[in-house]
Tab-separated table of C-alpha atoms in Angstrom:
chain	number	residue	atom	x	y	z
T	1	UNK	CA	-27.499	-17.668	58.390
T	2	UNK	CA	-25.539	-14.476	57.150
T	3	UNK	CA	-27.168	-12.043	54.766
T	4	UNK	CA	-25.643	-10.102	52.019
T	5	UNK	CA	-23.138	-7.535	52.870
T	6	UNK	CA	-24.261	-4.023	52.592
T	7	UNK	CA	-23.097	-1.857	49.792
T	8	UNK	CA	-20.652	0.487	50.983
T	9	UNK	CA	-19.169	1.153	47.616
T	10	UNK	CA	-18.524	4.109	45.379
T	11	UNK	CA	-21.893	5.932	46.726
T	12	UNK	CA	-20.197	6.633	50.059
T	13	UNK	CA	-16.992	7.629	48.979
T	14	UNK	CA	-18.201	10.023	46.331
T	15	UNK	CA	-20.373	11.638	49.159
T	16	UNK	CA	-17.328	11.680	51.644
T	17	UNK	CA	-15.310	13.441	48.974
T	18	UNK	CA	-18.058	15.803	48.235
T	19	UNK	CA	-18.612	16.710	51.934
T	20	UNK	CA	-14.727	16.882	52.619
T	21	UNK	CA	-13.032	18.520	49.682
T	22	UNK	CA	-14.447	22.182	49.445
T	23	UNK	CA	-13.454	23.269	53.093
T	24	UNK	CA	-9.696	23.071	52.832
T	25	UNK	CA	-9.504	23.562	49.101
T	26	UNK	CA	-11.482	26.957	49.106
T	27	UNK	CA	-9.551	28.382	52.078
T	28	UNK	CA	-6.172	27.496	50.385
T	29	UNK	CA	-7.112	28.704	46.748
T	30	UNK	CA	-8.156	32.040	48.669
T	31	UNK	CA	-4.669	32.344	50.515
T	32	UNK	CA	-2.797	31.696	47.360
T	33	UNK	CA	-4.729	34.376	45.442
T	34	UNK	CA	-3.866	36.650	48.344
T	35	UNK	CA	-0.284	35.834	48.594
T	36	UNK	CA	0.132	36.472	44.826
T	37	UNK	CA	-1.535	39.843	44.815
T	38	UNK	CA	0.778	40.775	47.917
T	39	UNK	CA	3.826	39.466	46.009
T	40	UNK	CA	3.279	42.015	43.215
T	41	UNK	CA	3.063	44.732	45.401
T	42	UNK	CA	6.108	43.612	47.524
T	43	UNK	CA	7.862	42.983	44.319
T	44	UNK	CA	7.760	46.883	43.187
T	45	UNK	CA	8.816	47.788	46.888
T	46	UNK	CA	11.895	45.384	46.642
T	47	UNK	CA	14.438	44.741	49.392
T	48	UNK	CA	13.346	42.539	52.163
T	49	UNK	CA	9.528	42.842	51.482
T	50	UNK	CA	10.118	40.930	48.078
T	51	UNK	CA	12.265	38.370	49.786
T	52	UNK	CA	9.780	37.820	52.599
T	53	UNK	CA	6.781	37.822	50.482
T	54	UNK	CA	8.337	35.050	48.080
T	55	UNK	CA	9.011	32.796	51.235
T	56	UNK	CA	5.530	33.367	52.538
T	57	UNK	CA	4.395	32.011	49.062
T	58	UNK	CA	6.722	29.196	49.189
T	59	UNK	CA	5.401	28.262	52.627
T	60	UNK	CA	1.585	28.345	51.521
T	61	UNK	CA	2.693	26.097	48.363
T	62	UNK	CA	4.453	23.741	50.250
T	63	UNK	CA	1.677	23.387	53.101
T	64	UNK	CA	-0.770	22.802	50.095
T	65	UNK	CA	1.574	20.216	48.770
T	66	UNK	CA	1.651	18.297	52.123
T	67	UNK	CA	-2.228	18.736	52.391
T	68	UNK	CA	-2.990	17.300	48.859
T	69	UNK	CA	-0.528	14.224	49.667
T	70	UNK	CA	-2.067	13.654	53.064
T	71	UNK	CA	-5.499	13.568	51.440
T	72	UNK	CA	-4.234	11.242	48.786
T	73	UNK	CA	-2.650	8.981	51.382
T	74	UNK	CA	-6.007	9.358	53.584
T	75	UNK	CA	-8.080	7.974	50.731
T	76	UNK	CA	-5.637	5.432	49.622
T	77	UNK	CA	-5.523	4.221	53.201
T	78	UNK	CA	-9.218	4.141	53.393
T	79	UNK	CA	-9.584	2.016	50.084
T	80	UNK	CA	-6.754	-0.356	51.386
T	81	UNK	CA	-8.480	-0.816	54.859
T	82	UNK	CA	-12.133	-0.984	53.539
T	83	UNK	CA	-11.898	-2.117	50.170
T	84	UNK	CA	-12.654	-5.693	48.990
T	85	UNK	CA	-9.001	-6.665	48.939
T	86	UNK	CA	-8.208	-4.706	52.027
T	87	UNK	CA	-6.002	-6.655	54.602
T	88	UNK	CA	-7.804	-5.303	57.598
T	89	UNK	CA	-11.566	-6.051	57.945
T	90	UNK	CA	-14.182	-4.527	60.038
T	91	UNK	CA	-17.745	-5.072	60.637
T	92	UNK	CA	-18.566	-1.577	59.757
T	93	UNK	CA	-16.088	-0.316	57.103
T	94	UNK	CA	-16.841	3.457	57.848
T	95	UNK	CA	-15.090	2.791	61.163
T	96	UNK	CA	-11.731	3.500	59.464
T	97	UNK	CA	-13.140	7.112	58.316
T	98	UNK	CA	-12.710	8.802	61.579
T	99	UNK	CA	-9.478	7.206	62.309
T	100	UNK	CA	-7.518	7.969	59.126
T	101	UNK	CA	-9.145	11.644	59.102
T	102	UNK	CA	-8.139	12.204	62.757
T	103	UNK	CA	-4.374	10.867	62.080
T	104	UNK	CA	-3.614	12.249	58.843
T	105	UNK	CA	-5.966	15.147	58.071
T	106	UNK	CA	-5.954	16.296	61.480
T	107	UNK	CA	-2.167	16.218	61.897
T	108	UNK	CA	-1.349	18.211	58.588
T	109	UNK	CA	-4.112	20.689	58.836
T	110	UNK	CA	-3.739	21.591	62.538
T	111	UNK	CA	-0.023	21.130	62.467
T	112	UNK	CA	0.518	23.020	59.295
T	113	UNK	CA	-1.875	25.702	60.947
T	114	UNK	CA	0.277	25.938	64.087
T	115	UNK	CA	3.448	26.007	62.038
T	116	UNK	CA	1.869	28.791	59.699
T	117	UNK	CA	0.959	30.832	62.745
T	118	UNK	CA	4.634	30.306	64.362
T	119	UNK	CA	5.977	31.364	60.944
T	120	UNK	CA	3.634	34.445	60.779
T	121	UNK	CA	4.793	35.791	64.272
T	122	UNK	CA	8.385	35.137	63.568
T	123	UNK	CA	8.432	36.608	60.020
T	124	UNK	CA	6.539	39.757	61.198
T	125	UNK	CA	9.325	40.312	64.091
T	126	UNK	CA	12.073	39.868	61.463
T	127	UNK	CA	10.297	41.978	58.911
T	128	UNK	CA	9.550	44.915	61.340
T	129	UNK	CA	13.677	44.992	61.871
T	130	UNK	CA	14.119	44.860	58.056
T	131	UNK	CA	15.403	41.125	58.100
T	132	UNK	CA	14.207	38.222	55.783
T	133	UNK	CA	12.662	35.022	57.329
T	134	UNK	CA	13.427	31.928	55.577
T	135	UNK	CA	11.295	29.107	56.797
T	136	UNK	CA	13.591	26.130	56.689
T	137	UNK	CA	11.046	23.533	55.702
T	138	UNK	CA	9.288	25.516	53.023
T	139	UNK	CA	10.148	23.904	49.373
T	140	UNK	CA	11.643	26.842	47.108
T	141	UNK	CA	8.973	26.796	44.324
T	142	UNK	CA	9.630	30.372	43.393
């Protein structure tokens, strides 16, 4: 005789959000603050330094937006896959947490980190030669 389903409702989702959110969020906020402070000094210098700092800030904001969208998709998929109206069920609804975490968040954080590292190296080489580096995939916020 099957017993009642264990309660895997709001308390688990809230705990997961509290444990997960501060790590990438605080890191990104610190990076934006540093980029804005560097942008002010580069604006006074002018020339390629100002353009490179603007492009770097645009990339940081783009990467942040991609991470926010990936997190929203992550939690949306978790709700859809494990909620009462979910189309895919499992004996243990928390099975989907590592699956969506590894696929969405891992891809955006690790992929974005590798892309940022490549942009930093290419940008530093171009800036040392007095040229401007334009990351093609960055959204021009500024």
